[in-house]
mmCIF file of C-alpha atoms and ligand atoms in Angstrom:
data_model
loop_
_atom_site.group_PDB
_atom_site.id
_atom_site.type_symbol
_atom_site.label_atom_id
_atom_site.label_comp_id
_atom_site.label_asym_id
_atom_site.label_seq_id
_atom_site.Cartn_x
_atom_site.Cartn_y
_atom_site.Cartn_z
ATOM 1 C CA UNK A 85 22.080 0.295 6.073
ATOM 2 C CA UNK A 86 18.699 0.286 4.298
ATOM 3 C CA UNK A 87 15.844 2.416 5.611
ATOM 4 C CA UNK A 88 14.137 -0.449 7.431
ATOM 5 C CA UNK A 89 17.161 -0.885 9.671
ATOM 6 C CA UNK A 90 18.102 -4.420 8.690
ATOM 7 C CA UNK A 91 21.337 -5.323 6.990
ATOM 8 C CA UNK A 92 21.246 -5.574 3.233
ATOM 9 C CA UNK A 93 20.942 -9.112 2.064
ATOM 10 C CA UNK A 94 21.890 -10.013 -1.455
ATOM 11 C CA UNK A 95 19.455 -12.865 -2.034
ATOM 12 C CA UNK A 96 15.789 -13.474 -1.583
ATOM 13 C CA UNK A 97 15.850 -16.768 0.257
ATOM 14 C CA UNK A 98 15.987 -16.652 4.052
ATOM 15 C CA UNK A 99 18.132 -19.526 5.209
ATOM 16 C CA UNK A 100 18.281 -20.823 8.764
ATOM 17 C CA UNK A 101 21.181 -18.626 9.779
ATOM 18 C CA UNK A 102 19.471 -15.522 8.535
ATOM 19 C CA UNK A 103 16.254 -16.407 10.285
ATOM 20 C CA UNK A 104 18.122 -16.973 13.523
ATOM 21 C CA UNK A 105 19.873 -13.668 13.077
ATOM 22 C CA UNK A 106 16.639 -11.870 12.393
ATOM 23 C CA UNK A 107 14.986 -13.434 15.393
ATOM 24 C CA UNK A 108 17.699 -12.077 17.625
ATOM 25 C CA UNK A 109 17.494 -8.571 16.233
ATOM 26 C CA UNK A 110 16.074 -6.377 18.946
ATOM 27 C CA UNK A 111 14.550 -3.947 16.416
ATOM 28 C CA UNK A 112 12.498 -6.627 14.890
ATOM 29 C CA UNK A 113 8.800 -5.905 15.224
ATOM 30 C CA UNK A 114 6.240 -8.463 16.297
ATOM 31 C CA UNK A 115 3.488 -9.951 14.227
ATOM 32 C CA UNK A 116 0.043 -8.662 15.212
ATOM 33 C CA UNK A 117 -1.347 -10.026 18.454
ATOM 34 C CA UNK A 118 -4.588 -11.259 16.890
ATOM 35 C CA UNK A 119 -2.534 -13.618 14.732
ATOM 36 C CA UNK A 120 -0.489 -14.855 17.626
ATOM 37 C CA UNK A 121 -2.160 -18.035 18.870
ATOM 38 C CA UNK A 122 -2.737 -20.806 16.332
ATOM 39 C CA UNK A 123 -1.210 -18.928 13.416
ATOM 40 C CA UNK A 124 2.201 -19.264 15.015
ATOM 41 C CA UNK A 125 1.748 -22.758 16.405
ATOM 42 C CA UNK A 126 5.064 -24.600 16.341
ATOM 43 C CA UNK A 127 6.957 -21.694 14.755
ATOM 44 C CA UNK A 128 9.763 -19.590 16.190
ATOM 45 C CA UNK A 129 8.678 -16.347 17.822
ATOM 46 C CA UNK A 130 7.878 -13.658 15.298
ATOM 47 C CA UNK A 131 7.049 -16.074 12.482
ATOM 48 C CA UNK A 132 3.598 -17.201 11.444
ATOM 49 C CA UNK A 133 2.213 -19.639 8.931
ATOM 50 C CA UNK A 134 1.446 -17.958 5.636
ATOM 51 C CA UNK A 135 -1.972 -16.328 5.896
ATOM 52 C CA UNK A 136 -2.664 -16.896 2.188
ATOM 53 C CA UNK A 137 -5.329 -19.566 2.716
ATOM 54 C CA UNK A 138 -7.083 -17.502 5.384
ATOM 55 C CA UNK A 139 -8.188 -14.913 2.830
ATOM 56 C CA UNK A 140 -11.064 -16.196 0.709
ATOM 57 C CA UNK A 141 -10.548 -15.878 -3.070
ATOM 58 C CA UNK A 142 -12.477 -12.584 -3.095
ATOM 59 C CA UNK A 143 -9.925 -11.151 -0.702
ATOM 60 C CA UNK A 144 -6.969 -12.190 -2.768
ATOM 61 C CA UNK A 145 -5.456 -10.263 -5.646
ATOM 62 C CA UNK A 146 -6.578 -10.492 -9.252
ATOM 63 C CA UNK A 147 -5.906 -13.707 -11.153
ATOM 64 C CA UNK A 148 -3.732 -14.936 -12.608
ATOM 65 C CA UNK A 149 -1.642 -14.807 -9.453
ATOM 66 C CA UNK A 150 1.826 -13.580 -10.370
ATOM 67 C CA UNK A 151 4.559 -16.198 -10.651
ATOM 68 C CA UNK A 152 6.669 -14.564 -7.967
ATOM 69 C CA UNK A 153 3.913 -14.861 -5.371
ATOM 70 C CA UNK A 154 4.353 -17.681 -2.875
ATOM 71 C CA UNK A 155 0.949 -19.356 -2.499
ATOM 72 C CA UNK A 156 2.109 -22.652 -1.019
ATOM 73 C CA UNK A 157 0.322 -23.569 2.207
ATOM 74 C CA UNK A 158 3.606 -24.700 3.769
ATOM 75 C CA UNK A 159 5.007 -21.159 3.555
ATOM 76 C CA UNK A 160 6.010 -19.182 6.606
ATOM 77 C CA UNK A 161 5.756 -15.397 6.991
ATOM 78 C CA UNK A 162 8.764 -13.800 8.644
ATOM 79 C CA UNK A 163 8.701 -10.198 9.719
ATOM 80 C CA UNK A 164 11.890 -8.508 8.592
ATOM 81 C CA UNK A 165 11.424 -4.979 9.857
ATOM 82 C CA UNK A 166 9.301 -1.886 9.767
ATOM 83 C CA UNK A 167 9.210 0.201 6.605
ATOM 84 C CA UNK A 168 7.188 3.135 7.861
ATOM 85 C CA UNK A 169 5.052 4.204 10.783
ATOM 86 C CA UNK A 170 2.291 6.473 9.542
ATOM 87 C CA UNK A 171 -0.681 8.211 11.085
ATOM 88 C CA UNK A 172 -3.152 5.601 10.003
ATOM 89 C CA UNK A 173 -1.114 2.503 9.389
ATOM 90 C CA UNK A 174 2.249 0.857 9.872
ATOM 91 C CA UNK A 175 3.979 -0.825 6.977
ATOM 92 C CA UNK A 176 6.222 -3.842 7.614
ATOM 93 C CA UNK A 177 8.539 -5.846 5.408
ATOM 94 C CA UNK A 178 7.524 -9.492 5.449
ATOM 95 C CA UNK A 179 9.250 -12.423 3.812
ATOM 96 C CA UNK A 180 7.022 -15.317 2.726
ATOM 97 C CA UNK A 181 9.051 -18.438 2.064
ATOM 98 C CA UNK A 182 8.648 -22.186 1.877
ATOM 99 C CA UNK A 183 11.198 -23.620 4.309
ATOM 100 C CA UNK A 184 13.906 -25.821 2.795
ATOM 101 C CA UNK A 185 13.161 -24.540 -0.719
ATOM 102 C CA UNK A 186 14.113 -21.600 -2.945
ATOM 103 C CA UNK A 187 10.512 -20.327 -3.009
ATOM 104 C CA UNK A 188 10.293 -16.911 -1.363
ATOM 105 C CA UNK A 189 8.979 -13.433 -1.948
ATOM 106 C CA UNK A 190 8.969 -10.121 -0.162
ATOM 107 C CA UNK A 191 5.718 -8.416 0.802
ATOM 108 C CA UNK A 192 4.770 -5.088 2.295
ATOM 109 C CA UNK A 193 2.277 -5.591 5.117
ATOM 110 C CA UNK A 194 0.217 -2.461 5.710
ATOM 111 C CA UNK A 195 -1.526 -2.733 9.055
ATOM 112 C CA UNK A 196 -4.233 -0.215 9.752
ATOM 113 C CA UNK A 197 -4.396 0.981 13.280
ATOM 114 C CA UNK A 198 -7.638 0.607 15.140
ATOM 115 C CA UNK A 199 -9.026 1.875 18.415
ATOM 116 C CA UNK A 200 -7.281 4.812 20.004
ATOM 117 C CA UNK A 201 -4.103 4.596 17.962
ATOM 118 C CA UNK A 202 -5.045 6.685 15.019
ATOM 119 C CA UNK A 203 -6.677 9.915 13.999
ATOM 120 C CA UNK A 204 -9.972 10.060 12.217
ATOM 121 C CA UNK A 205 -10.407 13.595 10.983
ATOM 122 C CA UNK A 206 -10.424 12.478 7.408
ATOM 123 C CA UNK A 207 -12.761 9.557 7.760
ATOM 124 C CA UNK A 208 -16.140 11.219 7.450
ATOM 125 C CA UNK A 209 -15.401 13.348 4.402
ATOM 126 C CA UNK A 210 -13.992 10.397 2.507
ATOM 127 C CA UNK A 211 -16.626 7.940 3.611
ATOM 128 C CA UNK A 212 -19.329 10.214 2.209
ATOM 129 C CA UNK A 213 -20.748 8.618 -0.919
ATOM 130 C CA UNK A 214 -19.572 5.159 0.084
ATOM 131 C CA UNK A 215 -22.123 2.506 0.802
ATOM 132 C CA UNK A 216 -22.016 0.697 4.122
ATOM 133 C CA UNK A 217 -24.965 -1.639 4.137
ATOM 134 C CA UNK A 218 -25.752 -2.333 7.772
ATOM 135 C CA UNK A 219 -26.984 0.821 9.456
ATOM 136 C CA UNK A 220 -25.849 -0.647 12.767
ATOM 137 C CA UNK A 221 -22.312 -0.514 11.382
ATOM 138 C CA UNK A 222 -22.898 3.067 10.285
ATOM 139 C CA UNK A 223 -24.034 4.070 13.755
ATOM 140 C CA UNK A 224 -21.105 2.309 15.415
ATOM 141 C CA UNK A 225 -18.678 4.107 13.137
ATOM 142 C CA UNK A 226 -20.397 7.453 13.540
ATOM 143 C CA UNK A 227 -20.309 7.029 17.320
ATOM 144 C CA UNK A 228 -16.589 6.138 17.223
ATOM 145 C CA UNK A 229 -17.101 3.320 19.704
ATOM 146 C CA UNK A 230 -14.217 0.850 20.049
ATOM 147 C CA UNK A 231 -16.093 -1.588 17.815
ATOM 148 C CA UNK A 232 -16.806 1.219 15.382
ATOM 149 C CA UNK A 233 -13.172 2.218 15.259
ATOM 150 C CA UNK A 234 -12.052 -1.349 14.635
ATOM 151 C CA UNK A 235 -14.635 -1.549 11.883
ATOM 152 C CA UNK A 236 -13.304 1.612 10.289
ATOM 153 C CA UNK A 237 -9.775 0.192 10.259
ATOM 154 C CA UNK A 238 -11.071 -3.000 8.628
ATOM 155 C CA UNK A 239 -13.024 -0.924 6.136
ATOM 156 C CA UNK A 240 -10.017 1.151 5.190
ATOM 157 C CA UNK A 241 -8.004 -2.014 4.566
ATOM 158 C CA UNK A 242 -10.846 -3.464 2.494
ATOM 159 C CA UNK A 243 -11.298 -0.178 0.618
ATOM 160 C CA UNK A 244 -7.617 0.033 -0.262
ATOM 161 C CA UNK A 245 -7.577 -3.606 -1.310
ATOM 162 C CA UNK A 246 -10.633 -3.106 -3.553
ATOM 163 C CA UNK A 247 -9.156 0.021 -5.133
ATOM 164 C CA UNK A 248 -5.779 -1.616 -5.771
ATOM 165 C CA UNK A 249 -7.461 -4.701 -7.234
ATOM 166 C CA UNK A 250 -9.529 -2.576 -9.610
ATOM 167 C CA UNK A 251 -6.545 -0.474 -10.642
ATOM 168 C CA UNK A 252 -4.267 -3.477 -10.980
ATOM 169 C CA UNK A 253 -6.834 -5.106 -13.286
ATOM 170 C CA UNK A 254 -7.010 -1.870 -15.288
ATOM 171 C CA UNK A 255 -3.247 -2.123 -15.778
ATOM 172 C CA UNK A 256 -2.361 0.908 -13.669
ATOM 173 C CA UNK A 257 1.052 1.081 -11.988
ATOM 174 C CA UNK A 258 0.228 0.007 -8.425
ATOM 175 C CA UNK A 259 1.754 -2.686 -6.207
ATOM 176 C CA UNK A 260 0.002 -6.010 -6.785
ATOM 177 C CA UNK A 261 -2.513 -6.423 -3.939
ATOM 178 C CA UNK A 262 -1.768 -9.889 -2.589
ATOM 179 C CA UNK A 263 -4.558 -10.257 -0.024
ATOM 180 C CA UNK A 264 -6.455 -8.529 2.747
ATOM 181 C CA UNK A 265 -7.157 -10.097 6.118
ATOM 182 C CA UNK A 266 -8.971 -7.925 8.643
ATOM 183 C CA UNK A 267 -6.910 -4.810 9.175
ATOM 184 C CA UNK A 268 -3.833 -6.155 7.348
ATOM 185 C CA UNK A 269 -3.229 -5.576 3.663
ATOM 186 C CA UNK A 270 -0.420 -7.524 2.007
ATOM 187 C CA UNK A 271 1.105 -5.939 -1.068
ATOM 188 C CA UNK A 272 3.837 -6.604 -3.545
ATOM 189 C CA UNK A 273 6.971 -5.129 -2.007
ATOM 190 C CA UNK A 274 8.337 -2.351 -4.208
ATOM 191 C CA UNK A 275 12.070 -2.284 -3.741
ATOM 192 C CA UNK A 276 15.188 -4.330 -4.113
ATOM 193 C CA UNK A 277 15.492 -8.061 -3.380
ATOM 194 C CA UNK A 278 17.675 -7.188 -0.389
ATOM 195 C CA UNK A 279 14.709 -5.465 1.261
ATOM 196 C CA UNK A 280 15.639 -1.861 0.489
ATOM 197 C CA UNK A 281 12.351 -0.104 -0.254
ATOM 198 C CA UNK A 282 11.929 2.127 -3.294
ATOM 199 C CA UNK A 283 12.149 5.802 -2.371
ATOM 200 C CA UNK A 284 9.117 8.043 -2.391
ATOM 201 C CA UNK A 285 9.137 10.529 -5.275
ATOM 202 C CA UNK A 286 9.548 13.295 -2.678
ATOM 203 C CA UNK A 287 12.884 11.782 -1.642
ATOM 204 C CA UNK A 288 14.327 11.770 -5.148
ATOM 205 C CA UNK A 289 16.206 14.547 -6.946
ATOM 206 C CA UNK A 290 15.543 13.848 -10.608
ATOM 207 C CA UNK A 291 17.539 15.677 -13.282
ATOM 208 C CA UNK A 292 15.464 17.498 -15.934
ATOM 209 C CA UNK A 293 15.284 14.508 -18.277
ATOM 210 C CA UNK A 294 14.225 12.125 -15.480
ATOM 211 C CA UNK A 295 11.712 14.668 -14.232
ATOM 212 C CA UNK A 296 10.108 14.795 -17.666
ATOM 213 C CA UNK A 297 10.178 10.986 -17.906
ATOM 214 C CA UNK A 298 8.435 10.707 -14.524
ATOM 215 C CA UNK A 299 5.771 13.229 -15.547
ATOM 216 C CA UNK A 300 5.199 11.314 -18.777
ATOM 217 C CA UNK A 301 4.677 8.177 -16.694
ATOM 218 C CA UNK A 302 2.321 9.893 -14.283
ATOM 219 C CA UNK A 303 -0.133 11.618 -16.608
ATOM 220 C CA UNK A 304 -1.521 8.572 -18.506
ATOM 221 C CA UNK A 305 -2.488 6.588 -15.380
ATOM 222 C CA UNK A 306 -4.049 9.698 -13.847
ATOM 223 C CA UNK A 307 -6.088 10.119 -17.038
ATOM 224 C CA UNK A 308 -7.133 6.466 -16.901
ATOM 225 C CA UNK A 309 -8.099 6.877 -13.264
ATOM 226 C CA UNK A 310 -10.213 9.944 -14.118
ATOM 227 C CA UNK A 311 -11.861 8.084 -17.007
ATOM 228 C CA UNK A 312 -12.765 5.322 -14.545
ATOM 229 C CA UNK A 313 -14.514 8.050 -12.521
ATOM 230 C CA UNK A 314 -11.912 7.950 -9.756
ATOM 231 C CA UNK A 315 -9.447 10.268 -8.067
ATOM 232 C CA UNK A 316 -6.593 9.082 -5.852
ATOM 233 C CA UNK A 317 -7.791 11.356 -3.057
ATOM 234 C CA UNK A 318 -4.392 11.925 -1.407
ATOM 235 C CA UNK A 319 -2.018 12.250 -4.322
ATOM 236 C CA UNK A 320 1.357 13.720 -3.497
ATOM 237 C CA UNK A 321 5.060 13.086 -4.007
ATOM 238 C CA UNK A 322 4.882 11.025 -0.771
ATOM 239 C CA UNK A 323 2.382 8.581 -2.230
ATOM 240 C CA UNK A 324 4.355 7.776 -5.361
ATOM 241 C CA UNK A 325 7.283 5.370 -5.308
ATOM 242 C CA UNK A 326 10.107 5.405 -7.837
ATOM 243 C CA UNK A 327 11.643 2.006 -8.435
ATOM 244 C CA UNK A 328 14.436 1.850 -10.988
ATOM 245 C CA UNK A 329 12.916 4.746 -12.919
ATOM 246 C CA UNK A 330 9.400 3.329 -12.721
ATOM 247 C CA UNK A 331 6.667 5.304 -10.981
ATOM 248 C CA UNK A 332 4.043 3.516 -8.868
ATOM 249 C CA UNK A 333 1.024 4.916 -7.061
ATOM 250 C CA UNK A 334 0.449 3.808 -3.482
ATOM 251 C CA UNK A 335 -1.726 4.644 -0.471
ATOM 252 C CA UNK A 336 -5.166 4.375 -1.971
ATOM 253 C CA UNK A 337 -7.695 3.656 0.780
ATOM 254 C CA UNK A 338 -9.426 6.948 0.158
ATOM 255 C CA UNK A 339 -9.860 6.605 -3.607
ATOM 256 C CA UNK A 340 -12.737 8.910 -4.412
ATOM 257 C CA UNK A 341 -15.672 8.161 -6.672
ATOM 258 C CA UNK A 342 -15.778 11.478 -8.491
ATOM 259 C CA UNK A 343 -19.483 11.284 -9.259
ATOM 260 C CA UNK A 344 -20.878 9.701 -6.067
ATOM 261 C CA UNK A 345 -18.857 11.884 -3.717
ATOM 262 C CA UNK A 346 -20.368 15.353 -3.534
ATOM 263 C CA UNK A 347 -16.845 16.777 -3.370
ATOM 264 C CA UNK A 348 -15.430 14.503 -6.081
ATOM 265 C CA UNK A 349 -14.420 17.345 -8.395
ATOM 266 C CA UNK A 350 -12.662 19.117 -5.534
ATOM 267 C CA UNK A 351 -10.615 16.003 -4.686
ATOM 268 C CA UNK A 352 -9.648 15.606 -8.338
ATOM 269 C CA UNK A 353 -8.506 19.237 -8.533
ATOM 270 C CA UNK A 354 -6.611 18.985 -5.276
ATOM 271 C CA UNK A 355 -4.759 15.844 -6.384
ATOM 272 C CA UNK A 356 -3.811 17.436 -9.700
ATOM 273 C CA UNK A 357 -2.733 20.714 -8.131
ATOM 274 C CA UNK A 358 -0.661 19.011 -5.401
ATOM 275 C CA UNK A 359 1.361 16.825 -7.681
ATOM 276 C CA UNK A 360 1.657 19.435 -10.444
ATOM 277 C CA UNK A 361 3.081 21.884 -7.918
ATOM 278 C CA UNK A 362 5.819 19.415 -6.953
ATOM 279 C CA UNK A 363 6.865 18.968 -10.588
ATOM 280 C CA UNK A 364 6.618 22.694 -11.385
ATOM 281 C CA UNK A 365 8.742 23.565 -8.343
ATOM 282 C CA UNK A 366 11.473 21.311 -9.745
ATOM 283 C CA UNK A 367 11.447 23.161 -13.021
ATOM 284 C CA UNK A 368 9.304 20.949 -15.239
ATOM 285 C CA UNK A 369 8.209 22.828 -18.361
ATOM 286 C CA UNK A 370 7.645 22.232 -22.043
ATOM 287 C CA UNK A 371 5.456 19.159 -21.564
ATOM 288 C CA UNK A 372 1.891 18.385 -22.479
ATOM 289 C CA UNK A 373 -0.109 18.964 -20.391
ATOM 290 C CA UNK A 374 1.961 21.553 -18.535
ATOM 291 C CA UNK A 375 1.734 21.070 -14.744
ATOM 292 C CA UNK A 376 -0.643 24.028 -14.516
ATOM 293 C CA UNK A 377 -2.968 22.373 -17.015
ATOM 294 C CA UNK A 378 -3.213 18.964 -15.319
ATOM 295 C CA UNK A 379 -6.377 19.670 -13.314
ATOM 296 C CA UNK A 380 -8.256 20.881 -16.392
ATOM 297 C CA UNK A 381 -7.068 17.882 -18.425
ATOM 298 C CA UNK A 382 -8.240 15.440 -15.746
ATOM 299 C CA UNK A 383 -11.621 17.174 -15.469
ATOM 300 C CA UNK A 384 -12.099 16.592 -19.183
ATOM 301 C CA UNK A 385 -11.125 12.917 -18.820
ATOM 302 C CA UNK A 386 -13.574 12.543 -15.941
ATOM 303 C CA UNK A 387 -16.361 14.112 -17.990
ATOM 304 C CA UNK A 388 -16.677 17.003 -15.542
ATOM 305 C CA UNK A 389 -15.942 19.581 -18.228
ATOM 306 C CA UNK A 390 -16.030 19.671 -22.009
ATOM 307 C CA UNK A 391 -12.865 19.159 -24.041
HETATM 308 N N1 LIG B 139 4.189 -1.873 -1.516
HETATM 309 C C1 LIG B 139 5.148 -1.178 -0.917
HETATM 310 N N2 LIG B 139 6.450 -1.430 -1.153
HETATM 311 C C2 LIG B 139 7.431 -0.728 -0.542
HETATM 312 N N3 LIG B 139 7.204 0.263 0.346
HETATM 313 C C3 LIG B 139 5.927 0.565 0.626
HETATM 314 C C4 LIG B 139 4.840 -0.119 0.020
HETATM 315 N N4 LIG B 139 3.693 0.391 0.498
HETATM 316 C C5 LIG B 139 4.045 1.356 1.359
HETATM 317 N N5 LIG B 139 5.374 1.471 1.446
HETATM 318 C C6 LIG B 139 6.139 2.409 2.298
HETATM 319 O O1 LIG B 139 5.368 2.710 3.430
HETATM 320 C C7 LIG B 139 5.048 4.092 3.440
HETATM 321 C C8 LIG B 139 3.645 4.284 3.984
HETATM 322 O O2 LIG B 139 2.711 3.687 3.140
HETATM 323 P P1 LIG B 139 1.328 4.390 2.843
HETATM 324 O O3 LIG B 139 1.570 5.744 2.266
HETATM 325 O O4 LIG B 139 0.522 3.439 2.025
HETATM 326 O O5 LIG B 139 0.710 4.454 4.309
HETATM 327 P P2 LIG B 139 0.214 5.672 5.241
HETATM 328 O O6 LIG B 139 -0.102 5.122 6.556
HETATM 329 O O7 LIG B 139 -0.833 6.406 4.527
HETATM 330 O O8 LIG B 139 1.469 6.553 5.401
HETATM 331 P P3 LIG B 139 1.486 8.125 5.517
HETATM 332 O O9 LIG B 139 0.648 8.499 6.693
HETATM 333 O O10 LIG B 139 2.955 8.382 5.669
HETATM 334 O O11 LIG B 139 0.931 8.627 4.193
HETATM 335 C C9 LIG B 139 5.223 4.551 2.005
HETATM 336 O O12 LIG B 139 5.554 5.910 1.921
HETATM 337 C C10 LIG B 139 6.365 3.690 1.529
HETATM 338 O O13 LIG B 139 7.600 4.223 1.932
HETATM 339 MG MG1 LIG B 140 1.056 7.655 2.458
#
């Protein structure tokens, strides 16, 4: 049984029988309440019309849109299960398919929690150095009113979408950001066509050669990120996915502007040290840079220290 709790399915199209089966499944999660009314008009419970046209072009992923992405207005989104419940968000597996056709794709829907359902310790330190134009919004967020909390959730979704769009354009290995709509971010699903998600790096046990190959895949994008003046901000073996030997960075709402954030250098060092420690603990050696030298190398790339 795959991690999301649904039976493996060997094809990407959801036919009527499968949809009926999925509808009956008691583990199946519900689409968000705010989408419930007209978005589901005339559809079976748990389905909604594709939200693609509800996101304006600026809140859709970089063009050209990938061929695999279903952009047809007649498409229906079907929730297929939950991938992960986190502190700040829940990630669901969603199928987007045009009924009666072969057009379908799998998406990961990351839904940020608002109101009382999440913790906010990290918000203020990360939001430092970010511009929020309306000071009324700033006050609401600082006061942690219900409206302020909802705004923070929306901002995190927008921040992650913006970061992923920038990094995707720069050619970095991140899931393609499909669209953002309020507190929901839709991403390219990283995993198998049957809905089995790619494991996090932390869940893998690479042999020495694979470990080296993963390190060699990690360092160049981290250097590019540093050259762009950015740090991931929460880099760890839990925020990297490994799909068929390919490493992808995820979970980027807190991407840090190394220069604008007064603690930018600290975040960069912490990211480097965290991930280097994971590789070093698994015996990685004889590479360039060595794990212990990653932080210094990234500081040079970021222009924080001389080569
Ligand atoms: N695009 C994706 N494709 C497949 N799985 C994904 C994708 N995005 C996220 N996931 C899964 O959902 C998990 C949580 O995602 P993410 O790390 O972005 O959210 P989070 O709320 O910060 O979670 P956490 O609190 O555990 O760090 C990931 O570890 C991964 O297993
Ligand atoms: Mg995470």
